[in-house]
Amino acid sequence: MLNTNSFFDGVFDIIFSMKINDVIDILIVAYIFYKIFMFIKDTRAEQVLKGIVLLFVATQVSEILKLHTLYWILVKSLDLGFIEIKLNIIE
Protein backbone atom coordinates (compact mmCIF):
# COMPACT_ATOMS: atom_id res chain seq x y z
CA MET A 1 0.00 0.00 0.00
CA LEU A 2 1.22 3.47 -0.83
CA ASN A 3 2.27 5.53 2.15
CA THR A 4 0.81 9.05 1.98
CA ASN A 5 3.94 10.55 3.51
CA SER A 6 6.13 9.10 0.77
CA PHE A 7 3.64 10.28 -1.83
CA PHE A 8 3.72 13.86 -0.57
CA ASP A 9 7.50 13.72 -0.20
CA GLY A 10 7.72 12.75 -3.87
CA VAL A 11 5.34 15.54 -4.91
CA PHE A 12 7.26 18.13 -2.91
CA ASP A 13 10.56 16.87 -4.35
CA ILE A 14 9.21 17.42 -7.85
CA ILE A 15 7.84 20.88 -7.02
CA PHE A 16 11.03 22.07 -5.35
CA SER A 17 13.22 20.72 -8.15
CA MET A 18 11.34 22.73 -10.79
CA LYS A 19 13.21 25.52 -12.49
CA ILE A 20 11.85 28.74 -13.97
CA ASN A 21 12.03 27.19 -17.46
CA ASP A 22 9.70 24.39 -16.33
CA VAL A 23 7.18 26.87 -14.94
CA ILE A 24 7.26 28.97 -18.12
CA ASP A 25 6.83 25.82 -20.24
CA ILE A 26 3.81 24.71 -18.19
CA LEU A 27 2.22 28.17 -18.38
CA ILE A 28 2.66 28.40 -22.17
CA VAL A 29 1.17 24.94 -22.75
CA ALA A 30 -1.72 25.69 -20.38
CA TYR A 31 -2.44 28.96 -22.21
CA ILE A 32 -2.39 27.24 -25.61
CA PHE A 33 -4.79 24.52 -24.41
CA TYR A 34 -7.04 27.18 -22.85
CA LYS A 35 -7.22 29.10 -26.14
CA ILE A 36 -7.93 25.92 -28.11
CA PHE A 37 -10.73 24.91 -25.72
CA MET A 38 -12.26 28.40 -25.83
CA PHE A 39 -12.16 28.30 -29.64
CA ILE A 40 -13.83 24.89 -29.73
CA LYS A 41 -16.43 25.66 -27.06
CA ASP A 42 -19.93 26.37 -28.39
CA THR A 43 -18.94 26.15 -32.05
CA ARG A 44 -19.33 23.63 -34.82
CA ALA A 45 -15.77 22.56 -34.07
CA GLU A 46 -17.00 21.17 -30.75
CA GLN A 47 -19.41 18.83 -32.52
CA VAL A 48 -16.71 17.74 -34.97
CA LEU A 49 -14.29 17.06 -32.13
CA LYS A 50 -16.90 15.00 -30.26
CA GLY A 51 -17.53 12.98 -33.42
CA ILE A 52 -13.84 12.30 -33.96
CA VAL A 53 -13.39 11.22 -30.33
CA LEU A 54 -16.43 8.94 -30.56
CA LEU A 55 -15.13 7.36 -33.78
CA PHE A 56 -11.69 6.88 -32.23
CA VAL A 57 -13.13 5.21 -29.10
CA ALA A 58 -15.38 2.96 -31.20
CA THR A 59 -12.38 2.01 -33.34
CA GLN A 60 -10.34 1.04 -30.30
CA VAL A 61 -13.21 -0.98 -28.80
CA SER A 62 -13.79 -2.81 -32.08
CA GLU A 63 -10.08 -3.65 -32.27
CA ILE A 64 -10.04 -4.98 -28.70
CA LEU A 65 -13.14 -7.10 -29.35
CA LYS A 66 -11.65 -8.31 -32.67
CA LEU A 67 -14.57 -7.06 -34.75
CA HIS A 68 -12.52 -6.98 -37.94
CA THR A 69 -15.08 -5.64 -40.42
CA LEU A 70 -16.34 -2.90 -38.09
CA TYR A 71 -12.74 -1.99 -37.25
CA TRP A 72 -11.86 -1.70 -40.96
CA ILE A 73 -14.89 0.51 -41.66
CA LEU A 74 -14.12 2.79 -38.70
CA VAL A 75 -10.44 3.13 -39.63
CA LYS A 76 -11.37 4.06 -43.20
CA SER A 77 -13.94 6.57 -41.87
CA LEU A 78 -11.31 8.20 -39.68
CA ASP A 79 -8.88 8.31 -42.61
CA LEU A 80 -11.44 9.98 -44.86
CA GLY A 81 -12.44 12.37 -42.09
CA PHE A 82 -8.88 13.56 -41.56
CA ILE A 83 -8.37 13.95 -45.31
CA GLU A 84 -11.54 16.03 -45.49
CA ILE A 85 -10.44 18.23 -42.59
CA LYS A 86 -7.06 18.77 -44.25
CA LEU A 87 -8.67 19.67 -47.58
CA ASN A 88 -11.01 22.15 -45.87
CA ILE A 89 -8.07 23.80 -44.11
CA ILE A 90 -6.15 24.20 -47.38
CA GLU A 91 -9.09 25.89 -49.17
PDB file of C-alpha atoms in Angstrom:
ATOM      1  CA  MET A   1       0.000   0.000   0.000  1.00  0.00           C
ATOM      2  CA  LEU A   2       1.219   3.475  -0.829  1.00  0.00           C
ATOM      3  CA  ASN A   3       2.272   5.528   2.145  1.00  0.00           C
ATOM      4  CA  THR A   4       0.806   9.048   1.983  1.00  0.00           C
ATOM      5  CA  ASN A   5       3.942  10.551   3.514  1.00  0.00           C
ATOM      6  CA  SER A   6       6.132   9.096   0.771  1.00  0.00           C
ATOM      7  CA  PHE A   7       3.637  10.285  -1.830  1.00  0.00           C
ATOM      8  CA  PHE A   8       3.718  13.862  -0.567  1.00  0.00           C
ATOM      9  CA  ASP A   9       7.504  13.717  -0.198  1.00  0.00           C
ATOM     10  CA  GLY A  10       7.721  12.754  -3.875  1.00  0.00           C
ATOM     11  CA  VAL A  11       5.340  15.539  -4.909  1.00  0.00           C
ATOM     12  CA  PHE A  12       7.264  18.126  -2.913  1.00  0.00           C
ATOM     13  CA  ASP A  13      10.563  16.873  -4.347  1.00  0.00           C
ATOM     14  CA  ILE A  14       9.209  17.419  -7.848  1.00  0.00           C
ATOM     15  CA  ILE A  15       7.844  20.883  -7.016  1.00  0.00           C
ATOM     16  CA  PHE A  16      11.027  22.067  -5.348  1.00  0.00           C
ATOM     17  CA  SER A  17      13.220  20.717  -8.148  1.00  0.00           C
ATOM     18  CA  MET A  18      11.339  22.731 -10.791  1.00  0.00           C
ATOM     19  CA  LYS A  19      13.210  25.524 -12.495  1.00  0.00           C
ATOM     20  CA  ILE A  20      11.849  28.736 -13.968  1.00  0.00           C
ATOM     21  CA  ASN A  21      12.026  27.189 -17.460  1.00  0.00           C
ATOM     22  CA  ASP A  22       9.702  24.390 -16.328  1.00  0.00           C
ATOM     23  CA  VAL A  23       7.178  26.870 -14.940  1.00  0.00           C
ATOM     24  CA  ILE A  24       7.262  28.974 -18.122  1.00  0.00           C
ATOM     25  CA  ASP A  25       6.825  25.825 -20.237  1.00  0.00           C
ATOM     26  CA  ILE A  26       3.810  24.709 -18.194  1.00  0.00           C
ATOM     27  CA  LEU A  27       2.218  28.172 -18.384  1.00  0.00           C
ATOM     28  CA  ILE A  28       2.662  28.398 -22.166  1.00  0.00           C
ATOM     29  CA  VAL A  29       1.172  24.943 -22.748  1.00  0.00           C
ATOM     30  CA  ALA A  30      -1.721  25.691 -20.380  1.00  0.00           C
ATOM     31  CA  TYR A  31      -2.440  28.962 -22.212  1.00  0.00           C
ATOM     32  CA  ILE A  32      -2.388  27.238 -25.614  1.00  0.00           C
ATOM     33  CA  PHE A  33      -4.792  24.524 -24.412  1.00  0.00           C
ATOM     34  CA  TYR A  34      -7.041  27.179 -22.852  1.00  0.00           C
ATOM     35  CA  LYS A  35      -7.218  29.100 -26.140  1.00  0.00           C
ATOM     36  CA  ILE A  36      -7.931  25.916 -28.109  1.00  0.00           C
ATOM     37  CA  PHE A  37     -10.726  24.910 -25.723  1.00  0.00           C
ATOM     38  CA  MET A  38     -12.256  28.396 -25.834  1.00  0.00           C
ATOM     39  CA  PHE A  39     -12.164  28.299 -29.642  1.00  0.00           C
ATOM     40  CA  ILE A  40     -13.831  24.894 -29.732  1.00  0.00           C
ATOM     41  CA  LYS A  41     -16.433  25.663 -27.057  1.00  0.00           C
ATOM     42  CA  ASP A  42     -19.927  26.371 -28.388  1.00  0.00           C
ATOM     43  CA  THR A  43     -18.945  26.147 -32.051  1.00  0.00           C
ATOM     44  CA  ARG A  44     -19.327  23.630 -34.822  1.00  0.00           C
ATOM     45  CA  ALA A  45     -15.769  22.559 -34.066  1.00  0.00           C
ATOM     46  CA  GLU A  46     -17.003  21.166 -30.747  1.00  0.00           C
ATOM     47  CA  GLN A  47     -19.412  18.828 -32.524  1.00  0.00           C
ATOM     48  CA  VAL A  48     -16.711  17.741 -34.967  1.00  0.00           C
ATOM     49  CA  LEU A  49     -14.294  17.057 -32.132  1.00  0.00           C
ATOM     50  CA  LYS A  50     -16.897  14.998 -30.262  1.00  0.00           C
ATOM     51  CA  GLY A  51     -17.534  12.980 -33.416  1.00  0.00           C
ATOM     52  CA  ILE A  52     -13.838  12.295 -33.956  1.00  0.00           C
ATOM     53  CA  VAL A  53     -13.390  11.223 -30.332  1.00  0.00           C
ATOM     54  CA  LEU A  54     -16.434   8.945 -30.561  1.00  0.00           C
ATOM     55  CA  LEU A  55     -15.125   7.359 -33.779  1.00  0.00           C
ATOM     56  CA  PHE A  56     -11.695   6.877 -32.226  1.00  0.00           C
ATOM     57  CA  VAL A  57     -13.134   5.213 -29.104  1.00  0.00           C
ATOM     58  CA  ALA A  58     -15.384   2.964 -31.201  1.00  0.00           C
ATOM     59  CA  THR A  59     -12.378   2.013 -33.344  1.00  0.00           C
ATOM     60  CA  GLN A  60     -10.336   1.044 -30.295  1.00  0.00           C
ATOM     61  CA  VAL A  61     -13.206  -0.978 -28.805  1.00  0.00           C
ATOM     62  CA  SER A  62     -13.790  -2.813 -32.084  1.00  0.00           C
ATOM     63  CA  GLU A  63     -10.081  -3.653 -32.271  1.00  0.00           C
ATOM     64  CA  ILE A  64     -10.041  -4.979 -28.702  1.00  0.00           C
ATOM     65  CA  LEU A  65     -13.138  -7.100 -29.353  1.00  0.00           C
ATOM     66  CA  LYS A  66     -11.653  -8.308 -32.665  1.00  0.00           C
ATOM     67  CA  LEU A  67     -14.568  -7.064 -34.750  1.00  0.00           C
ATOM     68  CA  HIS A  68     -12.517  -6.976 -37.937  1.00  0.00           C
ATOM     69  CA  THR A  69     -15.082  -5.643 -40.418  1.00  0.00           C
ATOM     70  CA  LEU A  70     -16.336  -2.904 -38.092  1.00  0.00           C
ATOM     71  CA  TYR A  71     -12.743  -1.988 -37.252  1.00  0.00           C
ATOM     72  CA  TRP A  72     -11.856  -1.703 -40.957  1.00  0.00           C
ATOM     73  CA  ILE A  73     -14.891   0.508 -41.660  1.00  0.00           C
ATOM     74  CA  LEU A  74     -14.118   2.786 -38.697  1.00  0.00           C
ATOM     75  CA  VAL A  75     -10.436   3.126 -39.629  1.00  0.00           C
ATOM     76  CA  LYS A  76     -11.369   4.058 -43.200  1.00  0.00           C
ATOM     77  CA  SER A  77     -13.936   6.571 -41.869  1.00  0.00           C
ATOM     78  CA  LEU A  78     -11.308   8.202 -39.684  1.00  0.00           C
ATOM     79  CA  ASP A  79      -8.875   8.310 -42.609  1.00  0.00           C
ATOM     80  CA  LEU A  80     -11.438   9.980 -44.857  1.00  0.00           C
ATOM     81  CA  GLY A  81     -12.436  12.371 -42.088  1.00  0.00           C
ATOM     82  CA  PHE A  82      -8.881  13.559 -41.557  1.00  0.00           C
ATOM     83  CA  ILE A  83      -8.368  13.949 -45.309  1.00  0.00           C
ATOM     84  CA  GLU A  84     -11.543  16.033 -45.489  1.00  0.00           C
ATOM     85  CA  ILE A  85     -10.435  18.226 -42.591  1.00  0.00           C
ATOM     86  CA  LYS A  86      -7.062  18.768 -44.254  1.00  0.00           C
ATOM     87  CA  LEU A  87      -8.671  19.670 -47.575  1.00  0.00           C
ATOM     88  CA  ASN A  88     -11.005  22.147 -45.866  1.00  0.00           C
ATOM     89  CA  ILE A  89      -8.072  23.801 -44.110  1.00  0.00           C
ATOM     90  CA  ILE A  90      -6.147  24.203 -47.379  1.00  0.00           C
ATOM     91  CA  GLU A  91      -9.088  25.887 -49.171  1.00  0.00           C
TER      92      GLU A  91
END
